[in-house]
Short mmCIF file of C-alpha atoms in Angstrom, two decimals:
data_model
loop_
_atom_site.label_atom_id
_atom_site.label_comp_id
_atom_site.label_asym_id
_atom_site.label_seq_id
_atom_site.Cartn_x
_atom_site.Cartn_y
_atom_site.Cartn_z
CA GLN S 1 -90.10 186.15 -187.85
CA LYS S 2 -93.86 184.83 -188.34
CA GLU S 3 -95.54 185.87 -191.21
CA VAL S 4 -98.81 187.20 -189.34
CA GLU S 5 -98.43 188.28 -185.06
CA GLN S 6 -101.12 189.29 -183.22
CA ASN S 7 -98.92 189.72 -179.95
CA SER S 8 -101.76 191.35 -177.77
CA GLY S 9 -103.07 189.26 -174.78
CA PRO S 10 -106.73 188.86 -173.97
CA LEU S 11 -108.39 191.79 -173.80
CA SER S 12 -110.96 193.00 -171.47
CA VAL S 13 -113.37 196.16 -172.03
CA PRO S 14 -116.58 196.89 -170.43
CA GLU S 15 -120.09 196.63 -172.76
CA GLY S 16 -120.59 199.66 -174.97
CA ALA S 17 -116.64 200.20 -175.02
CA ILE S 18 -114.30 200.18 -178.08
CA ALA S 19 -112.24 196.97 -178.15
CA SER S 20 -109.06 197.60 -180.89
CA LEU S 21 -107.45 194.44 -182.37
CA ASN S 22 -104.20 194.85 -184.41
CA CYS S 23 -101.97 193.06 -186.88
CA THR S 24 -98.46 193.06 -188.39
CA TYR S 25 -97.44 190.84 -191.27
CA SER S 26 -94.03 189.93 -193.36
CA ASP S 27 -94.98 189.34 -196.54
CA ARG S 28 -95.05 193.26 -198.08
CA GLY S 29 -97.05 192.13 -201.63
CA SER S 30 -99.75 190.54 -199.78
CA GLN S 31 -102.89 192.09 -200.92
CA SER S 32 -105.99 190.47 -198.88
CA PHE S 33 -106.84 191.21 -195.72
CA PHE S 34 -109.58 189.79 -193.18
CA TRP S 35 -110.87 188.91 -189.82
CA TYR S 36 -112.52 186.34 -188.29
CA ARG S 37 -114.06 185.63 -185.30
CA GLN S 38 -113.63 182.59 -183.78
CA TYR S 39 -116.46 181.32 -180.37
CA SER S 40 -115.21 178.70 -178.61
CA GLY S 41 -114.96 175.51 -179.53
CA LYS S 42 -116.59 176.72 -183.05
CA SER S 43 -115.14 177.39 -186.54
CA PRO S 44 -113.53 180.43 -187.99
CA GLU S 45 -116.67 182.86 -189.00
CA LEU S 46 -115.66 186.26 -191.34
CA ILE S 47 -116.40 189.43 -189.98
CA MET S 48 -114.37 191.94 -192.59
CA SER S 49 -112.24 191.71 -195.47
CA ILE S 50 -109.81 195.05 -197.06
CA TYR S 51 -108.27 195.43 -199.55
CA SER S 52 -107.13 198.83 -200.15
CA ASN S 53 -105.67 201.05 -197.69
CA GLY S 54 -107.55 203.23 -195.05
CA ASP S 55 -110.51 202.38 -193.53
CA LYS S 56 -113.44 200.00 -194.01
CA GLU S 57 -116.52 200.17 -192.10
CA ASP S 58 -119.69 197.35 -191.53
CA GLY S 59 -121.88 197.50 -188.78
CA ARG S 60 -119.37 198.42 -185.66
CA PHE S 61 -116.99 197.47 -187.26
CA THR S 62 -114.17 199.45 -188.80
CA ALA S 63 -111.24 197.04 -190.23
CA GLN S 64 -107.55 199.73 -191.08
CA LEU S 65 -104.93 198.95 -193.88
CA ASN S 66 -101.46 200.23 -193.53
CA LYS S 67 -99.88 198.81 -196.33
CA ALA S 68 -96.42 200.71 -195.69
CA SER S 69 -96.34 199.59 -192.33
CA GLN S 70 -97.97 196.53 -192.93
CA TYR S 71 -100.57 196.44 -190.51
CA VAL S 72 -104.28 195.51 -189.70
CA SER S 73 -106.71 196.63 -187.20
CA LEU S 74 -110.16 196.15 -185.88
CA LEU S 75 -112.23 198.21 -184.19
CA ILE S 76 -115.19 196.78 -182.36
CA ARG S 77 -117.99 199.65 -181.58
CA ASP S 78 -119.96 199.87 -178.70
CA SER S 79 -119.06 196.16 -177.53
CA GLN S 80 -121.58 193.35 -176.64
CA PRO S 81 -121.18 190.87 -174.45
CA SER S 82 -121.80 188.46 -177.82
CA ASP S 83 -118.79 190.24 -178.81
CA SER S 84 -116.44 188.12 -175.98
CA ALA S 85 -114.93 185.40 -179.32
CA THR S 86 -111.17 185.06 -180.09
CA TYR S 87 -110.80 187.37 -183.42
CA LEU S 88 -108.18 185.78 -185.94
CA CYS S 89 -105.87 188.43 -188.23
CA ALA S 90 -105.93 186.17 -191.65
CA VAL S 91 -104.18 187.71 -194.72
CA ARG S 92 -104.10 185.89 -198.24
CA GLY S 93 -100.76 185.15 -200.28
CA ASN S 94 -99.85 182.33 -202.17
CA ASN S 95 -102.75 180.83 -202.88
CA ARG S 96 -103.65 180.24 -199.17
CA LEU S 97 -104.46 182.21 -195.76
CA ALA S 98 -102.29 182.74 -193.10
CA PHE S 99 -103.64 183.20 -189.60
CA GLY S 100 -102.43 185.66 -186.45
CA LYS S 101 -102.55 183.02 -182.88
CA GLY S 102 -105.05 185.21 -182.12
CA ASN S 103 -107.14 187.58 -179.90
CA GLN S 104 -109.53 186.57 -177.23
CA VAL S 105 -111.77 189.30 -176.06
CA VAL S 106 -113.46 189.48 -173.49
CA VAL S 107 -116.49 191.69 -173.02
CA ILE S 108 -117.54 192.45 -169.09
CA PRO S 109 -121.56 193.42 -168.93
CA GLU T 1 -124.40 178.84 -192.07
CA THR T 2 -121.80 178.97 -194.76
CA GLY T 3 -122.79 176.54 -196.43
CA VAL T 4 -120.45 174.79 -196.00
CA THR T 5 -120.19 171.00 -194.43
CA GLN T 6 -117.75 168.82 -192.68
CA SER T 7 -117.81 165.16 -192.05
CA PRO T 8 -117.70 163.57 -189.14
CA THR T 9 -117.85 166.05 -186.55
CA HIS T 10 -115.97 164.13 -183.90
CA LEU T 11 -113.90 161.59 -184.20
CA ILE T 12 -111.52 159.22 -182.15
CA LYS T 13 -108.48 157.43 -183.31
CA THR T 14 -105.46 155.84 -182.17
CA ARG T 15 -101.74 156.36 -183.09
CA GLY T 16 -101.06 154.78 -186.34
CA GLN T 17 -104.38 154.39 -187.65
CA GLN T 18 -105.57 155.95 -191.06
CA VAL T 19 -108.53 158.76 -191.15
CA THR T 20 -110.54 159.99 -194.01
CA LEU T 21 -112.20 163.85 -193.23
CA ARG T 22 -114.55 165.27 -195.39
CA CYS T 23 -115.64 168.62 -197.07
CA SER T 24 -118.74 169.54 -198.97
CA SER T 25 -118.16 173.36 -200.66
CA GLN T 26 -120.53 176.00 -200.78
CA SER T 27 -122.83 175.95 -203.77
CA GLY T 28 -120.59 177.43 -206.99
CA HIS T 29 -117.30 177.71 -204.92
CA ASN T 30 -114.84 175.72 -207.37
CA THR T 31 -111.67 175.51 -204.86
CA VAL T 32 -111.31 173.83 -201.11
CA SER T 33 -108.37 175.07 -198.97
CA TRP T 34 -107.19 172.50 -195.74
CA TYR T 35 -106.67 173.49 -192.14
CA GLN T 36 -105.33 172.84 -189.02
CA GLN T 37 -106.26 174.66 -185.63
CA ALA T 38 -104.32 173.44 -182.55
CA LEU T 39 -105.55 174.24 -179.37
CA GLY T 40 -104.69 177.78 -178.57
CA GLN T 41 -103.58 178.80 -182.10
CA GLY T 42 -104.79 180.20 -185.41
CA PRO T 43 -105.69 177.75 -187.84
CA GLN T 44 -102.49 176.13 -190.21
CA PHE T 45 -102.63 175.74 -193.88
CA ILE T 46 -102.17 172.12 -195.15
CA PHE T 47 -103.03 172.57 -198.92
CA GLN T 48 -105.37 173.86 -201.16
CA TYR T 49 -107.43 172.40 -204.19
CA TYR T 50 -108.64 174.18 -207.08
CA ARG T 51 -110.81 171.96 -210.08
CA GLU T 52 -109.62 168.26 -208.34
CA GLU T 53 -105.08 169.73 -208.49
CA GLU T 54 -103.67 170.97 -205.80
CA ASN T 55 -102.94 174.07 -206.18
CA GLY T 56 -100.80 174.89 -202.53
CA ARG T 57 -99.33 172.88 -199.82
CA GLY T 58 -98.34 174.04 -196.53
CA ASN T 59 -95.81 172.71 -194.37
CA PHE T 60 -97.23 169.77 -193.25
CA PRO T 61 -95.49 165.88 -194.34
CA PRO T 62 -96.93 164.11 -197.20
CA ARG T 63 -99.11 161.28 -195.04
CA PHE T 64 -101.25 164.24 -195.35
CA SER T 65 -102.75 163.83 -198.44
CA GLY T 66 -106.37 165.02 -200.02
CA LEU T 67 -108.57 164.59 -203.06
CA GLN T 68 -111.28 167.38 -204.51
CA PHE T 69 -114.28 165.59 -206.85
CA PRO T 70 -115.99 166.97 -210.00
CA ASN T 71 -118.67 168.39 -207.80
CA TYR T 72 -115.62 170.81 -206.18
CA SER T 73 -115.90 168.42 -202.55
CA SER T 74 -112.76 167.17 -200.61
CA GLU T 75 -111.32 164.86 -198.59
CA LEU T 76 -108.43 164.69 -196.63
CA ASN T 77 -107.05 161.81 -195.72
CA VAL T 78 -103.79 161.87 -193.32
CA ASN T 79 -101.86 158.27 -193.04
CA ALA T 80 -99.93 156.60 -190.02
CA LEU T 81 -101.04 159.11 -187.08
CA GLU T 82 -99.70 160.88 -184.32
CA LEU T 83 -100.09 162.03 -181.10
CA ASP T 84 -99.48 165.76 -182.78
CA ASP T 85 -102.06 165.28 -184.72
CA SER T 86 -104.97 165.70 -182.72
CA ALA T 87 -106.81 169.06 -183.93
CA LEU T 88 -109.26 170.62 -185.11
CA TYR T 89 -109.93 170.58 -189.32
CA LEU T 90 -111.30 173.26 -191.00
CA CYS T 91 -111.97 173.06 -194.69
CA ALA T 92 -112.53 176.34 -196.70
CA SER T 93 -114.18 176.52 -199.49
CA SER T 94 -114.02 180.16 -202.02
CA LEU T 95 -114.20 181.20 -205.45
CA VAL T 96 -111.05 182.58 -206.67
CA SER T 97 -111.61 185.40 -208.54
CA GLY T 98 -108.44 187.22 -210.71
CA ASN T 99 -106.60 188.41 -207.19
CA GLN T 100 -109.65 188.06 -205.19
CA GLU T 101 -110.37 184.79 -202.89
CA THR T 102 -113.12 185.04 -199.74
CA GLN T 103 -112.50 181.81 -197.74
CA TYR T 104 -115.73 180.41 -195.94
CA PHE T 105 -115.38 178.27 -193.32
CA GLY T 106 -117.03 174.59 -192.13
CA PRO T 107 -117.74 174.03 -188.85
CA GLY T 108 -114.80 171.31 -188.10
CA THR T 109 -113.97 167.85 -187.62
CA ARG T 110 -112.12 167.64 -183.75
CA LEU T 111 -109.94 164.42 -183.87
CA LEU T 112 -108.63 163.25 -181.06
CA VAL T 113 -105.55 160.64 -181.65
CA LEU T 114 -104.76 158.32 -178.34
#
């Protein structure tokens, strides 16, 4: 079982719609969770961090954490073409970040 | 901009050679982590340095080694390069505070091994 799994294939959403991304993790003791955005050919850019169960909102982004289900999600509201990128879920444990493979999001104008 | 810089931006080497990649941390950060990202994959943890000491290591062979300097800048050295070492190498700096740590990435070094 991989430490961090992002299983969805590329996600195409119309401009203005909501994009929903999911991530599961295996280490039940994990305490810190992050979403990074990575444009093609660029390095990951932090967009959200979440540490407690529930929702955390930052602008058009909402992160949701459910530690009992070992599940983290990211919602992107009012999707814009500039949101087209790969989104990486990361979980901190043992002094390192474990990343998922990433989910590609394409926002169609 | 994260304030984390890496050099060089691109590098081409041949199999068997050695390479040194460099990273300067964001001001005030005391921890540097290195990751390897192959095409289409998420970053894979190589190792972390905290106050000049290795503070964790991923599943990479000993030919991957590192250093952190008193000014918290860091180097990643890879000996005996293999074709599979071709990847984007990412440095991330952070300030560890209790149980919380947020890592900020530099622009990366793209290494091609021929």
